[in-house]
Every structure is written in C-alpha cells, then in structure tokens.
C-alpha cells in the first residue's frame, strides 16, 4: 500500500475528482488505486461489503476512532483520515467550518 499522504496529494485528488474530498471518496480512491473489489477491501477493513459501500458513497459517517483504525490498517496517515472524518461531520451539519488537525504534544 502507498503510505505517503500529503496535503498536496489531497488537493490533487480533489482537483481530479472535481469535488471536495470526503473520507468516503478518499477510501474509494485508495481501493480503486489498489485495484481491489469492495469485498476484498472490506475484508482489509474488517467490515461488510455493504458497510464499505455506504462509507464510500457518504451514506455512513464513521467515528474519528474508526477512521484512525482504518488509516493504521491501510498504512496511511491517521491525521488525514481523522481530519477528513471530522470534516465530514462538520459538513453534514452545514457549519461552514474547516477542520485542521495537529499532533498532540
């Protein structure tokens, strides 16, 4: 799995997709980039195919803790997965805020 995840990469993905990046769309992009089926990828995340499908299409928003677990399982930055997760929650409630995450001291 690719383990580098930078702001530049996220910006590139948003431009490529033509829409704001969500945790679900990011997970979808990772799965497609790895050329895995939903069934195969769901097994990696230890969820059902339907749960993965719901996450990828924004019908299910996961907790920050679960986002961190997925990042670890996939070898990606916990910081970015949690940021996207929190941003999804903020956007769902139309609060007009942008989430920024820093590592705790």
N, CA, C and O atoms as a DFTB+ gen file, in Angstrom:
420 C
 N C O
     1  1       0.832      -1.188       0.000
     2  2       0.000       0.000       0.000
     3  2       0.880       1.257       0.000
     4  3       1.998       1.259       0.515
     5  1       0.352       2.289      -0.577
     6  2       1.039       3.569      -0.572
     7  2       0.923       4.155       0.825
     8  3      -0.164       4.156       1.402
     9  1       2.017       4.649       1.378
    10  2       1.954       5.163       2.746
    11  2       2.149       6.670       2.826
    12  3       2.043       7.238       3.913
    13  1       2.427       7.328       1.719
    14  2       2.620       8.773       1.750
    15  2       1.292       9.465       1.508
    16  3       0.558       9.136       0.577
    17  1       1.001      10.429       2.365
    18  2      -0.279      11.117       2.264
    19  2      -0.051      12.567       2.667
    20  3       0.080      12.876       3.851
    21  1      -0.003      13.453       1.683
    22  2       0.288      14.846       1.969
    23  2      -0.872      15.735       1.541
    24  3      -1.770      15.302       0.819
    25  1      -0.837      16.980       1.996
    26  2      -1.842      17.964       1.602
    27  2      -1.855      18.108       0.085
    28  3      -2.920      18.240      -0.519
    29  1      -0.682      18.083      -0.530
    30  2      -0.580      18.203      -1.981
    31  2      -1.330      17.059      -2.665
    32  3      -2.025      17.272      -3.658
    33  1      -1.187      15.858      -2.134
    34  2      -1.882      14.701      -2.689
    35  2      -3.387      14.861      -2.553
    36  3      -4.133      14.579      -3.491
    37  1      -3.838      15.315      -1.383
    38  2      -5.273      15.511      -1.165
    39  2      -5.828      16.575      -2.108
    40  3      -6.913      16.405      -2.664
    41  1      -5.093      17.668      -2.290
    42  2      -5.522      18.715      -3.219
    43  2      -5.614      18.171      -4.640
    44  3      -6.554      18.480      -5.372
    45  1      -4.626      17.356      -5.025
    46  2      -4.627      16.751      -6.354
    47  2      -5.868      15.875      -6.543
    48  3      -6.526      15.936      -7.582
    49  1      -6.179      15.064      -5.535
    50  2      -7.353      14.192      -5.625
    51  2      -8.639      15.000      -5.750
    52  3      -9.525      14.636      -6.523
    53  1      -8.749      16.096      -4.995
    54  2      -9.939      16.942      -5.083
    55  2     -10.074      17.531      -6.480
    56  3     -11.168      17.560      -7.043
    57  1      -8.954      18.005      -7.042
    58  2      -8.989      18.570      -8.391
    59  2      -9.352      17.503      -9.416
    60  3     -10.117      17.767     -10.343
    61  1      -8.813      16.319      -9.257
    62  2      -9.073      15.216     -10.170
    63  2     -10.544      14.803     -10.129
    64  3     -11.157      14.539     -11.163
    65  1     -11.090      14.752      -8.933
    66  2     -12.475      14.314      -8.757
    67  2     -13.475      15.421      -9.077
    68  3     -14.636      15.143      -9.375
    69  1     -13.035      16.658      -9.015
    70  2     -13.924      17.774      -9.286
    71  2     -14.886      18.076      -8.156
    72  3     -15.872      18.788      -8.350
    73  1     -14.612      17.547      -6.988
    74  2     -15.457      17.808      -5.823
    75  2     -14.606      17.732      -4.565
    76  3     -13.465      17.270      -4.586
    77  1     -15.195      18.197      -3.470
    78  2     -14.489      18.183      -2.197
    79  2     -14.234      16.745      -1.754
    80  3     -15.116      15.890      -1.847
    81  1     -13.043      16.494      -1.281
    82  2     -12.666      15.163      -0.835
    83  2     -13.319      14.851       0.504
    84  3     -13.256      15.653       1.436
    85  1     -13.939      13.694       0.595
    86  2     -14.504      13.198       1.844
    87  2     -13.724      11.954       2.237
    88  3     -12.968      11.411       1.432
    89  1     -13.901      11.508       3.454
    90  2     -13.233      10.274       3.854
    91  2     -13.710       9.119       2.980
    92  3     -12.911       8.274       2.576
    93  1     -14.994       9.081       2.690
    94  2     -15.525       8.018       1.841
    95  2     -14.937       8.028       0.446
    96  3     -14.569       6.976      -0.076
    97  1     -14.841       9.203      -0.170
    98  2     -14.276       9.273      -1.519
    99  2     -12.779       8.983      -1.504
   100  3     -12.239       8.457      -2.478
   101  1     -12.108       9.321      -0.409
   102  2     -10.684       9.012      -0.267
   103  2     -10.485       7.501      -0.158
   104  3      -9.592       6.939      -0.793
   105  1     -11.318       6.849       0.648
   106  2     -11.235       5.394       0.786
   107  2     -11.541       4.725      -0.556
   108  3     -10.884       3.753      -0.928
   109  1     -12.527       5.239      -1.276
   110  2     -12.852       4.719      -2.604
   111  2     -11.656       4.855      -3.546
   112  3     -11.327       3.915      -4.270
   113  1     -11.005       6.016      -3.539
   114  2      -9.841       6.240      -4.399
   115  2      -8.700       5.286      -4.047
   116  3      -8.023       4.771      -4.937
   117  1      -8.488       5.054      -2.760
   118  2      -7.448       4.113      -2.335
   119  2      -7.782       2.716      -2.848
   120  3      -6.924       2.033      -3.408
   121  1      -9.025       2.295      -2.657
   122  2      -9.434       0.952      -3.092
   123  2      -9.268       0.790      -4.599
   124  3      -8.736      -0.219      -5.063
   125  1      -9.720       1.777      -5.355
   126  2      -9.602       1.696      -6.806
   127  2      -8.146       1.741      -7.252
   128  3      -7.760       1.057      -8.199
   129  1      -7.340       2.547      -6.568
   130  2      -5.917       2.606      -6.882
   131  2      -5.208       1.288      -6.641
   132  3      -4.261       0.942      -7.348
   133  1      -5.664       0.564      -5.653
   134  2      -5.094      -0.753      -5.338
   135  2      -5.729      -1.861      -6.178
   136  3      -5.332      -3.023      -6.092
   137  1      -6.726      -1.485      -6.996
   138  2      -7.431      -2.421      -7.875
   139  2      -8.023      -3.597      -7.100
   140  3      -7.883      -4.756      -7.491
   141  1      -8.693      -3.264      -5.983
   142  2      -9.340      -4.275      -5.155
   143  2     -10.854      -4.142      -5.273
   144  3     -11.377      -3.040      -5.439
   145  1     -11.546      -5.257      -5.187
   146  2     -13.010      -5.235      -5.176
   147  2     -13.482      -4.738      -3.809
   148  3     -12.708      -4.680      -2.854
   149  1     -14.747      -4.387      -3.737
   150  2     -15.291      -3.983      -2.443
   151  2     -15.199      -5.120      -1.436
   152  3     -14.930      -4.879      -0.259
   153  1     -15.413      -6.337      -1.873
   154  2     -15.341      -7.491      -0.971
   155  2     -13.931      -7.636      -0.409
   156  3     -13.759      -7.827       0.795
   157  1     -12.919      -7.547      -1.277
   158  2     -11.527      -7.680      -0.836
   159  2     -11.142      -6.558       0.125
   160  3     -10.506      -6.794       1.152
   161  1     -11.536      -5.339      -0.225
   162  2     -11.166      -4.183       0.591
   163  2     -11.908      -4.193       1.925
   164  3     -11.348      -3.824       2.957
   165  1     -13.165      -4.617       1.896
   166  2     -13.951      -4.706       3.129
   167  2     -13.295      -5.676       4.105
   168  3     -13.297      -5.436       5.313
   169  1     -12.739      -6.761       3.595
   170  2     -12.041      -7.718       4.458
   171  2     -10.842      -7.061       5.130
   172  3     -10.572      -7.314       6.304
   173  1     -10.113      -6.211       4.385
   174  2      -8.973      -5.496       4.973
   175  2      -9.422      -4.602       6.127
   176  3      -8.738      -4.493       7.145
   177  1     -10.575      -3.968       5.954
   178  2     -11.089      -3.046       6.975
   179  2     -11.913      -3.757       8.044
   180  3     -12.342      -3.147       9.023
   181  1     -12.125      -5.046       7.844
   182  2     -12.896      -5.858       8.792
   183  2     -14.335      -5.362       8.927
   184  3     -14.875      -5.255      10.028
   185  1     -14.947      -5.058       7.764
   186  2     -16.348      -4.651       7.701
   187  2     -17.021      -5.435       6.575
   188  3     -16.353      -6.114       5.795
   189  1     -18.329      -5.337       6.498
   190  2     -19.047      -5.980       5.395
   191  2     -18.902      -5.138       4.128
   192  3     -18.541      -3.962       4.186
   193  1     -19.187      -5.755       2.990
   194  2     -19.128      -5.038       1.725
   195  2     -20.149      -3.897       1.729
   196  3     -19.869      -2.817       1.208
   197  1     -21.321      -4.125       2.310
   198  2     -22.352      -3.089       2.339
   199  2     -21.923      -1.888       3.187
   200  3     -22.178      -0.743       2.814
   201  1     -21.281      -2.144       4.315
   202  2     -20.782      -1.041       5.149
   203  2     -19.747      -0.239       4.369
   204  3     -19.783       0.991       4.382
   205  1     -18.822      -0.923       3.687
   206  2     -17.820      -0.226       2.876
   207  2     -18.501       0.605       1.794
   208  3     -18.140       1.762       1.582
   209  1     -19.470       0.030       1.116
   210  2     -20.199       0.747       0.070
   211  2     -20.859       2.006       0.640
   212  3     -20.797       3.073       0.029
   213  1     -21.484       1.880       1.800
   214  2     -22.124       3.033       2.442
   215  2     -21.106       4.107       2.816
   216  3     -21.387       5.297       2.673
   217  1     -19.934       3.706       3.290
   218  2     -18.878       4.670       3.629
   219  2     -18.408       5.381       2.364
   220  3     -18.315       6.608       2.337
   221  1     -18.113       4.611       1.317
   222  2     -17.596       5.186       0.071
   223  2     -18.566       6.185      -0.555
   224  3     -18.136       7.145      -1.194
   225  1     -19.851       5.972      -0.382
   226  2     -20.845       6.840      -1.008
   227  2     -21.478       7.839      -0.045
   228  3     -22.509       8.437      -0.355
   229  1     -20.859       8.021       1.126
   230  2     -21.289       9.060       2.056
   231  2     -22.586       8.781       2.789
   232  3     -23.158       9.685       3.399
   233  1     -23.057       7.554       2.741
   234  2     -24.288       7.209       3.460
   235  2     -24.014       6.823       4.906
   236  3     -24.933       6.738       5.720
   237  1     -22.744       6.592       5.218
   238  2     -22.359       6.230       6.582
   239  2     -21.109       7.025       6.931
   240  3     -20.099       6.946       6.232
   241  1     -21.182       7.789       8.013
   242  2     -20.019       8.528       8.504
   243  2     -19.495       7.785       9.720
   244  3     -20.243       7.487      10.651
   245  1     -18.218       7.494       9.703
   246  2     -17.622       6.719      10.793
   247  2     -17.065       7.642      11.871
   248  3     -16.932       8.848      11.662
   249  1     -16.744       7.070      13.014
   250  2     -16.191       7.840      14.130
   251  2     -14.721       8.161      13.869
   252  3     -14.066       7.470      13.088
   253  1     -14.199       9.205      14.515
   254  2     -12.769       9.502      14.393
   255  2     -11.896       8.322      14.822
   256  3     -10.851       8.067      14.222
   257  1     -12.326       7.607      15.858
   258  2     -11.558       6.443      16.318
   259  2     -11.489       5.381      15.227
   260  3     -10.428       4.806      14.985
   261  1     -12.613       5.119      14.569
   262  2     -12.655       4.128      13.492
   263  2     -11.825       4.612      12.300
   264  3     -11.160       3.809      11.644
   265  1     -11.859       5.907      12.019
   266  2     -11.055       6.467      10.931
   267  2      -9.568       6.233      11.194
   268  3      -8.821       5.877      10.283
   269  1      -9.143       6.433      12.441
   270  2      -7.742       6.197      12.808
   271  2      -7.384       4.722      12.650
   272  3      -6.287       4.390      12.202
   273  1      -8.310       3.840      13.018
   274  2      -8.070       2.401      12.858
   275  2      -7.917       2.038      11.386
   276  3      -7.030       1.261      11.030
   277  1      -8.770       2.589      10.528
   278  2      -8.678       2.314       9.092
   279  2      -7.351       2.816       8.530
   280  3      -6.715       2.134       7.726
   281  1      -6.937       4.001       8.951
   282  2      -5.658       4.546       8.485
   283  2      -4.520       3.605       8.839
   284  3      -3.647       3.329       8.017
   285  1      -4.540       3.119      10.063
   286  2      -3.487       2.210      10.512
   287  2      -3.514       0.900       9.724
   288  3      -2.465       0.402       9.314
   289  1      -4.694       0.345       9.514
   290  2      -4.823      -0.899       8.754
   291  2      -4.307      -0.752       7.324
   292  3      -3.739      -1.688       6.761
   293  1      -4.511       0.434       6.742
   294  2      -4.143       0.666       5.348
   295  2      -2.758       1.275       5.170
   296  3      -2.269       1.384       4.045
   297  1      -2.121       1.675       6.275
   298  2      -0.792       2.272       6.181
   299  2      -0.799       3.731       5.768
   300  3       0.153       4.209       5.152
   301  1      -1.864       4.439       6.103
   302  2      -1.978       5.859       5.782
   303  2      -1.898       6.698       7.050
   304  3      -1.879       6.172       8.163
   305  1      -1.851       7.999       6.862
   306  2      -1.759       8.956       7.957
   307  2      -3.061       8.997       8.769
   308  3      -4.128       9.290       8.231
   309  1      -2.956       8.700      10.073
   310  2      -4.129       8.814      10.951
   311  2      -4.631      10.252      10.964
   312  3      -5.834      10.507      11.011
   313  1      -3.702      11.170      10.923
   314  2      -4.045      12.589      10.968
   315  2      -4.989      12.966       9.816
   316  3      -5.977      13.668      10.030
   317  1      -4.691      12.508       8.616
   318  2      -5.523      12.859       7.469
   319  2      -6.867      12.140       7.494
   320  3      -7.894      12.729       7.156
   321  1      -6.864      10.875       7.890
   322  2      -8.130      10.143       7.970
   323  2      -9.053      10.777       9.009
   324  3     -10.246      10.949       8.756
   325  1      -8.514      11.121      10.163
   326  2      -9.327      11.739      11.218
   327  2      -9.787      13.128      10.785
   328  3     -10.927      13.510      11.054
   329  1      -8.919      13.889      10.119
   330  2      -9.308      15.218       9.636
   331  2     -10.483      15.112       8.664
   332  3     -11.457      15.857       8.777
   333  1     -10.388      14.198       7.723
   334  2     -11.477      14.031       6.763
   335  2     -12.762      13.567       7.453
   336  3     -13.855      14.008       7.096
   337  1     -12.629      12.691       8.426
   338  2     -13.784      12.211       9.187
   339  2     -14.480      13.370       9.902
   340  3     -15.697      13.523       9.808
   341  1     -13.708      14.175      10.610
   342  2     -14.278      15.316      11.334
   343  2     -14.877      16.340      10.372
   344  3     -15.921      16.928      10.653
   345  1     -14.203      16.551       9.228
   346  2     -14.731      17.493       8.241
   347  2     -16.069      17.004       7.696
   348  3     -16.981      17.800       7.470
   349  1     -16.186      15.690       7.485
   350  2     -17.469      15.127       7.037
   351  2     -18.581      15.431       8.042
   352  3     -19.692      15.788       7.652
   353  1     -18.281      15.291       9.329
   354  2     -19.273      15.576      10.375
   355  2     -19.676      17.049      10.365
   356  3     -20.856      17.379      10.476
   357  1     -18.682      17.931      10.232
   358  2     -18.931      19.380      10.191
   359  2     -19.765      19.740       8.960
   360  3     -20.724      20.507       9.049
   361  1     -19.384      19.176       7.810
   362  2     -20.095      19.477       6.562
   363  2     -21.529      18.954       6.592
   364  3     -22.441      19.605       6.082
   365  1     -21.725      17.789       7.186
   366  2     -23.070      17.208       7.271
   367  2     -24.028      18.150       8.004
   368  3     -25.210      18.234       7.671
   369  1     -23.499      18.855       9.006
   370  2     -24.317      19.776       9.796
   371  2     -24.282      21.211       9.268
   372  3     -24.811      22.122       9.906
   373  1     -23.656      21.413       8.100
   374  2     -23.621      22.722       7.426
   375  2     -23.120      23.836       8.341
   376  3     -23.720      24.910       8.403
   377  1     -22.020      23.580       9.051
   378  2     -21.497      24.570       9.997
   379  2     -20.555      25.583       9.358
   380  3     -20.216      26.583       9.990
   381  1     -20.125      25.350       8.129
   382  2     -19.275      26.312       7.440
   383  2     -17.901      26.478       8.057
   384  3     -17.330      27.567       8.012
   385  1     -17.366      25.420       8.629
   386  2     -16.046      25.450       9.261
   387  2     -15.103      24.494       8.544
   388  3     -15.538      23.550       7.884
   389  1     -13.803      24.754       8.682
   390  2     -12.777      23.880       8.116
   391  2     -11.957      23.306       9.257
   392  3     -11.501      24.037      10.137
   393  1     -11.773      22.005       9.238
   394  2     -11.044      21.300      10.290
   395  2      -9.558      21.259       9.964
   396  3      -9.161      20.923       8.848
   397  1      -8.749      21.604      10.948
   398  2      -7.300      21.436      10.869
   399  2      -6.877      20.612      12.071
   400  3      -7.381      20.823      13.174
   401  1      -5.964      19.684      11.876
   402  2      -5.538      18.764      12.931
   403  2      -4.043      18.939      13.172
   404  3      -3.262      19.084      12.232
   405  1      -3.662      18.923      14.432
   406  2      -2.248      18.929      14.812
   407  2      -2.014      17.779      15.768
   408  3      -2.914      17.387      16.511
   409  1      -0.815      17.241      15.750
   410  2      -0.462      16.189      16.696
   411  2      -0.414      16.761      18.103
   412  3       0.020      17.895      18.303
   413  1      -0.856      15.983      19.069
   414  2      -0.792      16.398      20.468
   415  2       0.658      16.423      20.925
   416  3       1.487      15.648      20.448
   417  1       0.947      17.305      21.835
   418  2       2.319      17.443      22.335
   419  2       2.726      16.258      23.169
   420  3       3.850      16.211      23.668
